[in-house]
């Protein structure tokens, strides 16, 4: 699903990703950890083309992102992303936020779209908030809506960039439980940037550890956490 071959990424002179080699198969749940500034977010953002790479090869869901003419809109139909800040449309209801992309990009008929959106809201435990505006629900609830929204396009790959770091501590667990549920239920592939070690241990098949723009560890979750 994702293949990095000798990928380099620069911000101006700054070498943000060094010699990245990484393959992630369909269905894997991979957690990306490492110190702040080590390049985790940059790596995740290259996967859906939010950041470009300067050399090497990057293939995501059979699209070659190293080729300049890749159509990112087509790629992003299959690659969802959940950010630290939820970026919900403030003037639309929770339900409308979830229905938007399938309506516009997916051309899904209205009734079917509404039914699937309600089902997603139920899955994240927020069906009672369908008619609320984002400002009327908590940060943790907004993030669960953002997750439901990213699932509405039935992505093959879901990227999470520190999905809980902007949340109050008491909201974190509900969001992590939702992520755990969706990553264990399906053959969707997930790449999750997080600082939540307990969560990483519980949900990931694999842990990739970055430092100063390099991948310094890449191991099955059990072996990663059993190391002395
Ligand atoms: P992490 O997610 O591990 O905290 P980031 O990928 O956000 O790390 O950042 C890696 C490094 O790249 C940091 O030193 C950061 O300051 C730098 N960086 C990130 N984005 C930009 C940018 N748009 N322009 C210049 N430098 C950037
Ligand atoms: P976060 O930790 O939420 O990713 P950051 O402060 O690292 O937030 O980055 C916020 C934005 O600023 C991102 O778009 C990132 O690309 C950009 N950015 C981060 N570091 C730098 C930098 N050194 N120079 C320019 N832009 C940066």
PDB file of C-alpha atoms in Angstrom, residues 4-224:
ATOM      1  CA  UNK A   4       9.283   4.491   0.220  1.00  0.00           C
ATOM      2  CA  UNK A   5      12.548   3.805  -1.613  1.00  0.00           C
ATOM      3  CA  UNK A   6      15.514   6.001  -0.617  1.00  0.00           C
ATOM      4  CA  UNK A   7      13.276   9.023  -0.165  1.00  0.00           C
ATOM      5  CA  UNK A   8      14.805  12.417   0.674  1.00  0.00           C
ATOM      6  CA  UNK A   9      12.819  15.480   1.672  1.00  0.00           C
ATOM      7  CA  UNK A  10      14.202  18.990   2.171  1.00  0.00           C
ATOM      8  CA  UNK A  11      12.634  22.188   3.468  1.00  0.00           C
ATOM      9  CA  UNK A  12      14.970  24.614   1.732  1.00  0.00           C
ATOM     10  CA  UNK A  13      18.422  23.578   2.960  1.00  0.00           C
ATOM     11  CA  UNK A  14      17.030  21.570   5.855  1.00  0.00           C
ATOM     12  CA  UNK A  15      17.186  17.808   5.298  1.00  0.00           C
ATOM     13  CA  UNK A  16      13.899  16.684   6.891  1.00  0.00           C
ATOM     14  CA  UNK A  17      13.744  13.055   5.667  1.00  0.00           C
ATOM     15  CA  UNK A  18      16.947  11.025   5.168  1.00  0.00           C
ATOM     16  CA  UNK A  19      17.095   7.819   3.121  1.00  0.00           C
ATOM     17  CA  UNK A  20      13.603   6.676   4.002  1.00  0.00           C
ATOM     18  CA  UNK A  21      12.936   3.040   3.110  1.00  0.00           C
ATOM     19  CA  UNK A  22       9.624   1.745   4.350  1.00  0.00           C
ATOM     20  CA  UNK A  23       7.012  -0.675   3.046  1.00  0.00           C
ATOM     21  CA  UNK A  24       3.576  -0.943   4.558  1.00  0.00           C
ATOM     22  CA  UNK A  25       1.206  -3.676   3.402  1.00  0.00           C
ATOM     23  CA  UNK A  26      -2.532  -3.476   3.070  1.00  0.00           C
ATOM     24  CA  UNK A  27      -4.255  -4.031   6.423  1.00  0.00           C
ATOM     25  CA  UNK A  28      -1.273  -3.115   8.574  1.00  0.00           C
ATOM     26  CA  UNK A  29      -1.610  -0.658  11.451  1.00  0.00           C
ATOM     27  CA  UNK A  30       1.717   1.092  11.811  1.00  0.00           C
ATOM     28  CA  UNK A  31       2.525   3.563  14.551  1.00  0.00           C
ATOM     29  CA  UNK A  32       5.167   6.220  13.929  1.00  0.00           C
ATOM     30  CA  UNK A  33       6.894   7.495  17.053  1.00  0.00           C
ATOM     31  CA  UNK A  34       9.972   9.548  17.893  1.00  0.00           C
ATOM     32  CA  UNK A  35      11.029  12.871  19.414  1.00  0.00           C
ATOM     33  CA  UNK A  36       9.392  16.133  18.420  1.00  0.00           C
ATOM     34  CA  UNK A  37      10.941  17.453  15.197  1.00  0.00           C
ATOM     35  CA  UNK A  38      12.148  14.013  14.053  1.00  0.00           C
ATOM     36  CA  UNK A  39      10.083  14.128  10.837  1.00  0.00           C
ATOM     37  CA  UNK A  40       7.044  12.009  11.706  1.00  0.00           C
ATOM     38  CA  UNK A  41       4.492  14.522  10.557  1.00  0.00           C
ATOM     39  CA  UNK A  42       6.524  15.283   7.433  1.00  0.00           C
ATOM     40  CA  UNK A  43       6.655  11.588   6.554  1.00  0.00           C
ATOM     41  CA  UNK A  44       2.900  11.134   7.067  1.00  0.00           C
ATOM     42  CA  UNK A  45       2.167  14.220   4.972  1.00  0.00           C
ATOM     43  CA  UNK A  46       4.260  12.992   2.034  1.00  0.00           C
ATOM     44  CA  UNK A  47       2.002   9.937   1.811  1.00  0.00           C
ATOM     45  CA  UNK A  48      -0.992  11.916   0.550  1.00  0.00           C
ATOM     46  CA  UNK A  49       1.068  14.528  -1.252  1.00  0.00           C
ATOM     47  CA  UNK A  50       0.671  17.355   1.270  1.00  0.00           C
ATOM     48  CA  UNK A  51       4.478  17.550   1.207  1.00  0.00           C
ATOM     49  CA  UNK A  52       6.504  16.772  -1.899  1.00  0.00           C
ATOM     50  CA  UNK A  53       9.721  14.753  -1.894  1.00  0.00           C
ATOM     51  CA  UNK A  54      12.960  15.713  -3.605  1.00  0.00           C
ATOM     52  CA  UNK A  55      14.360  12.312  -4.537  1.00  0.00           C
ATOM     53  CA  UNK A  56      13.759   8.612  -4.264  1.00  0.00           C
ATOM     54  CA  UNK A  57      10.524   6.833  -5.042  1.00  0.00           C
ATOM     55  CA  UNK A  58       7.219   6.940  -3.167  1.00  0.00           C
ATOM     56  CA  UNK A  59       4.334   4.725  -4.237  1.00  0.00           C
ATOM     57  CA  UNK A  60       0.985   4.919  -2.467  1.00  0.00           C
ATOM     58  CA  UNK A  61      -1.957   2.736  -3.490  1.00  0.00           C
ATOM     59  CA  UNK A  62      -0.297   2.201  -6.886  1.00  0.00           C
ATOM     60  CA  UNK A  63       0.169   5.943  -7.495  1.00  0.00           C
ATOM     61  CA  UNK A  64       3.743   7.055  -8.020  1.00  0.00           C
ATOM     62  CA  UNK A  65       4.094  10.265  -5.989  1.00  0.00           C
ATOM     63  CA  UNK A  66       7.623  10.788  -7.236  1.00  0.00           C
ATOM     64  CA  UNK A  67       6.167  11.395 -10.701  1.00  0.00           C
ATOM     65  CA  UNK A  68       5.148  15.044 -10.950  1.00  0.00           C
ATOM     66  CA  UNK A  69       1.971  14.383 -12.890  1.00  0.00           C
ATOM     67  CA  UNK A  70       0.257  12.248 -10.254  1.00  0.00           C
ATOM     68  CA  UNK A  71      -3.309  13.439  -9.697  1.00  0.00           C
ATOM     69  CA  UNK A  72      -3.509  14.038  -5.948  1.00  0.00           C
ATOM     70  CA  UNK A  73      -7.289  14.385  -6.015  1.00  0.00           C
ATOM     71  CA  UNK A  74      -7.603  10.821  -7.260  1.00  0.00           C
ATOM     72  CA  UNK A  75      -5.082   9.570  -4.691  1.00  0.00           C
ATOM     73  CA  UNK A  76      -6.900  11.328  -1.840  1.00  0.00           C
ATOM     74  CA  UNK A  77     -10.203   9.578  -2.569  1.00  0.00           C
ATOM     75  CA  UNK A  78      -8.552   6.462  -1.180  1.00  0.00           C
ATOM     76  CA  UNK A  79      -6.281   8.099   1.380  1.00  0.00           C
ATOM     77  CA  UNK A  80      -7.949   9.833   4.328  1.00  0.00           C
ATOM     78  CA  UNK A  81      -6.195  11.987   6.879  1.00  0.00           C
ATOM     79  CA  UNK A  82      -7.048  12.941  10.448  1.00  0.00           C
ATOM     80  CA  UNK A  83      -5.150  15.954  11.801  1.00  0.00           C
ATOM     81  CA  UNK A  84      -4.333  17.240  15.239  1.00  0.00           C
ATOM     82  CA  UNK A  85      -6.839  20.063  14.694  1.00  0.00           C
ATOM     83  CA  UNK A  86     -10.078  18.707  13.394  1.00  0.00           C
ATOM     84  CA  UNK A  87     -10.784  21.213  10.606  1.00  0.00           C
ATOM     85  CA  UNK A  88     -14.538  20.657  10.616  1.00  0.00           C
ATOM     86  CA  UNK A  89     -16.732  23.141   8.749  1.00  0.00           C
ATOM     87  CA  UNK A  90     -17.975  25.430  11.522  1.00  0.00           C
ATOM     88  CA  UNK A  91     -21.199  26.504   9.809  1.00  0.00           C
ATOM     89  CA  UNK A  92     -22.318  22.980   8.932  1.00  0.00           C
ATOM     90  CA  UNK A  93     -23.875  20.405  11.223  1.00  0.00           C
ATOM     91  CA  UNK A  94     -21.987  17.330  12.322  1.00  0.00           C
ATOM     92  CA  UNK A  95     -24.035  15.207   9.901  1.00  0.00           C
ATOM     93  CA  UNK A  96     -23.446  17.618   6.993  1.00  0.00           C
ATOM     94  CA  UNK A  97     -19.704  17.556   7.663  1.00  0.00           C
ATOM     95  CA  UNK A  98     -19.709  13.793   7.182  1.00  0.00           C
ATOM     96  CA  UNK A  99     -21.965  13.858   4.099  1.00  0.00           C
ATOM     97  CA  UNK A 100     -20.019  16.513   2.217  1.00  0.00           C
ATOM     98  CA  UNK A 101     -17.236  14.565   0.486  1.00  0.00           C
ATOM     99  CA  UNK A 102     -19.365  11.557  -0.532  1.00  0.00           C
ATOM    100  CA  UNK A 103     -21.945  13.969  -1.988  1.00  0.00           C
ATOM    101  CA  UNK A 104     -19.503  16.138  -3.930  1.00  0.00           C
ATOM    102  CA  UNK A 105     -16.626  13.825  -4.745  1.00  0.00           C
ATOM    103  CA  UNK A 106     -18.344  10.436  -4.579  1.00  0.00           C
ATOM    104  CA  UNK A 107     -21.712  11.454  -6.118  1.00  0.00           C
ATOM    105  CA  UNK A 108     -23.434   9.200  -3.583  1.00  0.00           C
ATOM    106  CA  UNK A 109     -27.255   9.530  -3.676  1.00  0.00           C
ATOM    107  CA  UNK A 110     -28.550  11.693  -0.825  1.00  0.00           C
ATOM    108  CA  UNK A 111     -30.554   9.076   1.108  1.00  0.00           C
ATOM    109  CA  UNK A 112     -27.810   6.490   0.967  1.00  0.00           C
ATOM    110  CA  UNK A 113     -25.270   9.125   1.991  1.00  0.00           C
ATOM    111  CA  UNK A 114     -27.370  10.158   4.987  1.00  0.00           C
ATOM    112  CA  UNK A 115     -27.804   6.556   6.106  1.00  0.00           C
ATOM    113  CA  UNK A 116     -24.092   5.795   5.950  1.00  0.00           C
ATOM    114  CA  UNK A 117     -23.252   9.082   7.704  1.00  0.00           C
ATOM    115  CA  UNK A 118     -25.652   8.221  10.539  1.00  0.00           C
ATOM    116  CA  UNK A 119     -24.146   4.752  10.782  1.00  0.00           C
ATOM    117  CA  UNK A 120     -20.672   6.276  11.071  1.00  0.00           C
ATOM    118  CA  UNK A 121     -21.886   8.673  13.747  1.00  0.00           C
ATOM    119  CA  UNK A 122     -23.310   5.743  15.639  1.00  0.00           C
ATOM    120  CA  UNK A 123     -19.978   3.956  15.346  1.00  0.00           C
ATOM    121  CA  UNK A 124     -18.168   6.880  16.981  1.00  0.00           C
ATOM    122  CA  UNK A 125     -20.928   7.178  19.602  1.00  0.00           C
ATOM    123  CA  UNK A 126     -22.313  10.534  18.479  1.00  0.00           C
ATOM    124  CA  UNK A 127     -25.615   9.876  16.721  1.00  0.00           C
ATOM    125  CA  UNK A 128     -27.333  12.208  19.204  1.00  0.00           C
ATOM    126  CA  UNK A 129     -25.108  15.091  18.003  1.00  0.00           C
ATOM    127  CA  UNK A 130     -26.005  14.800  14.297  1.00  0.00           C
ATOM    128  CA  UNK A 131     -27.740  18.189  14.157  1.00  0.00           C
ATOM    129  CA  UNK A 132     -25.233  20.065  16.333  1.00  0.00           C
ATOM    130  CA  UNK A 133     -22.642  22.469  14.987  1.00  0.00           C
ATOM    131  CA  UNK A 134     -19.006  21.602  15.766  1.00  0.00           C
ATOM    132  CA  UNK A 135     -18.748  24.493  18.264  1.00  0.00           C
ATOM    133  CA  UNK A 136     -21.521  22.882  20.326  1.00  0.00           C
ATOM    134  CA  UNK A 137     -19.582  19.688  21.044  1.00  0.00           C
ATOM    135  CA  UNK A 138     -16.310  19.006  22.878  1.00  0.00           C
ATOM    136  CA  UNK A 139     -12.886  18.741  21.269  1.00  0.00           C
ATOM    137  CA  UNK A 140     -12.866  14.984  21.719  1.00  0.00           C
ATOM    138  CA  UNK A 141     -16.295  14.716  20.114  1.00  0.00           C
ATOM    139  CA  UNK A 142     -15.154  16.940  17.234  1.00  0.00           C
ATOM    140  CA  UNK A 143     -12.208  14.651  16.646  1.00  0.00           C
ATOM    141  CA  UNK A 144     -14.529  11.625  16.594  1.00  0.00           C
ATOM    142  CA  UNK A 145     -16.638  13.451  13.980  1.00  0.00           C
ATOM    143  CA  UNK A 146     -13.455  14.176  11.981  1.00  0.00           C
ATOM    144  CA  UNK A 147     -12.657  10.460  12.076  1.00  0.00           C
ATOM    145  CA  UNK A 148     -16.184   9.561  10.948  1.00  0.00           C
ATOM    146  CA  UNK A 149     -15.840  12.109   8.154  1.00  0.00           C
ATOM    147  CA  UNK A 150     -12.564  10.606   6.987  1.00  0.00           C
ATOM    148  CA  UNK A 151     -14.193   7.158   6.919  1.00  0.00           C
ATOM    149  CA  UNK A 152     -17.144   8.359   4.844  1.00  0.00           C
ATOM    150  CA  UNK A 153     -15.120   8.046   1.638  1.00  0.00           C
ATOM    151  CA  UNK A 154     -14.253   4.439   2.561  1.00  0.00           C
ATOM    152  CA  UNK A 155     -10.503   5.044   2.408  1.00  0.00           C
ATOM    153  CA  UNK A 156      -8.077   2.203   1.807  1.00  0.00           C
ATOM    154  CA  UNK A 157      -5.490   4.061   3.834  1.00  0.00           C
ATOM    155  CA  UNK A 158      -6.001   6.366   6.786  1.00  0.00           C
ATOM    156  CA  UNK A 159      -3.259   8.685   8.070  1.00  0.00           C
ATOM    157  CA  UNK A 160      -3.439  10.078  11.583  1.00  0.00           C
ATOM    158  CA  UNK A 161      -1.167  12.976  12.547  1.00  0.00           C
ATOM    159  CA  UNK A 162      -1.144  13.216  16.346  1.00  0.00           C
ATOM    160  CA  UNK A 163      -4.924  12.823  16.543  1.00  0.00           C
ATOM    161  CA  UNK A 164      -5.047  13.308  20.319  1.00  0.00           C
ATOM    162  CA  UNK A 165      -2.354  15.906  21.028  1.00  0.00           C
ATOM    163  CA  UNK A 166      -4.696  18.884  20.895  1.00  0.00           C
ATOM    164  CA  UNK A 167      -7.207  17.280  23.259  1.00  0.00           C
ATOM    165  CA  UNK A 168      -7.795  17.693  26.984  1.00  0.00           C
ATOM    166  CA  UNK A 169      -6.518  14.593  28.797  1.00  0.00           C
ATOM    167  CA  UNK A 170      -9.989  13.347  29.715  1.00  0.00           C
ATOM    168  CA  UNK A 171     -11.024  13.259  26.044  1.00  0.00           C
ATOM    169  CA  UNK A 172      -8.073  11.279  24.771  1.00  0.00           C
ATOM    170  CA  UNK A 173      -9.235   7.820  25.671  1.00  0.00           C
ATOM    171  CA  UNK A 174     -12.571   7.984  23.827  1.00  0.00           C
ATOM    172  CA  UNK A 175     -10.776   9.041  20.648  1.00  0.00           C
ATOM    173  CA  UNK A 176      -8.159   6.308  21.011  1.00  0.00           C
ATOM    174  CA  UNK A 177     -10.925   3.723  21.525  1.00  0.00           C
ATOM    175  CA  UNK A 178     -12.563   4.817  18.268  1.00  0.00           C
ATOM    176  CA  UNK A 179      -9.256   4.559  16.405  1.00  0.00           C
ATOM    177  CA  UNK A 180      -8.666   1.160  17.935  1.00  0.00           C
ATOM    178  CA  UNK A 181     -12.089  -0.025  16.785  1.00  0.00           C
ATOM    179  CA  UNK A 182     -11.710   1.113  13.187  1.00  0.00           C
ATOM    180  CA  UNK A 183      -8.167  -0.186  12.779  1.00  0.00           C
ATOM    181  CA  UNK A 184      -9.001  -3.633  14.161  1.00  0.00           C
ATOM    182  CA  UNK A 185     -12.275  -4.035  12.245  1.00  0.00           C
ATOM    183  CA  UNK A 186     -11.166  -3.750   8.674  1.00  0.00           C
ATOM    184  CA  UNK A 187      -8.535  -4.430   6.089  1.00  0.00           C
ATOM    185  CA  UNK A 188      -7.916  -0.725   5.911  1.00  0.00           C
ATOM    186  CA  UNK A 189      -4.269   0.312   6.288  1.00  0.00           C
ATOM    187  CA  UNK A 190      -3.385   2.886   8.966  1.00  0.00           C
ATOM    188  CA  UNK A 191      -0.337   4.998   9.660  1.00  0.00           C
ATOM    189  CA  UNK A 192      -0.592   6.743  13.018  1.00  0.00           C
ATOM    190  CA  UNK A 193       1.747   9.435  14.356  1.00  0.00           C
ATOM    191  CA  UNK A 194       1.302   9.475  18.126  1.00  0.00           C
ATOM    192  CA  UNK A 195       2.989   9.976  21.473  1.00  0.00           C
ATOM    193  CA  UNK A 196       0.608   7.559  23.181  1.00  0.00           C
ATOM    194  CA  UNK A 197       2.850   4.568  23.912  1.00  0.00           C
ATOM    195  CA  UNK A 198       0.216   2.467  25.660  1.00  0.00           C
ATOM    196  CA  UNK A 199      -2.043   2.901  22.670  1.00  0.00           C
ATOM    197  CA  UNK A 200       0.783   2.067  20.255  1.00  0.00           C
ATOM    198  CA  UNK A 201       1.427  -1.136  22.124  1.00  0.00           C
ATOM    199  CA  UNK A 202      -2.253  -2.056  22.087  1.00  0.00           C
ATOM    200  CA  UNK A 203      -3.224  -1.332  18.464  1.00  0.00           C
ATOM    201  CA  UNK A 204      -0.142  -1.383  16.246  1.00  0.00           C
ATOM    202  CA  UNK A 205       1.186  -4.380  14.320  1.00  0.00           C
ATOM    203  CA  UNK A 206       4.368  -2.481  13.807  1.00  0.00           C
ATOM    204  CA  UNK A 207       6.259   0.387  15.352  1.00  0.00           C
ATOM    205  CA  UNK A 208       8.510   2.690  13.348  1.00  0.00           C
ATOM    206  CA  UNK A 209      10.781   4.952  15.381  1.00  0.00           C
ATOM    207  CA  UNK A 210      12.224   8.117  13.827  1.00  0.00           C
ATOM    208  CA  UNK A 211      15.059  10.357  14.953  1.00  0.00           C
ATOM    209  CA  UNK A 212      16.503  13.389  13.140  1.00  0.00           C
ATOM    210  CA  UNK A 213      14.717  12.568   9.904  1.00  0.00           C
ATOM    211  CA  UNK A 214      15.763   8.930   9.799  1.00  0.00           C
ATOM    212  CA  UNK A 215      13.999   5.675  10.555  1.00  0.00           C
ATOM    213  CA  UNK A 216      16.092   4.172  13.347  1.00  0.00           C
ATOM    214  CA  UNK A 217      13.845   1.244  14.314  1.00  0.00           C
ATOM    215  CA  UNK A 218      11.161  -0.679  12.462  1.00  0.00           C
ATOM    216  CA  UNK A 219       9.862  -3.717  14.237  1.00  0.00           C
ATOM    217  CA  UNK A 220       6.843  -5.822  15.129  1.00  0.00           C
ATOM    218  CA  UNK A 221       5.103  -4.235  18.102  1.00  0.00           C
ATOM    219  CA  UNK A 222       5.838  -7.131  20.465  1.00  0.00           C
ATOM    220  CA  UNK A 223       9.562  -7.176  19.776  1.00  0.00           C
ATOM    221  CA  UNK A 224       9.738  -3.376  19.903  1.00  0.00           C
TER     222      UNK A 224
END
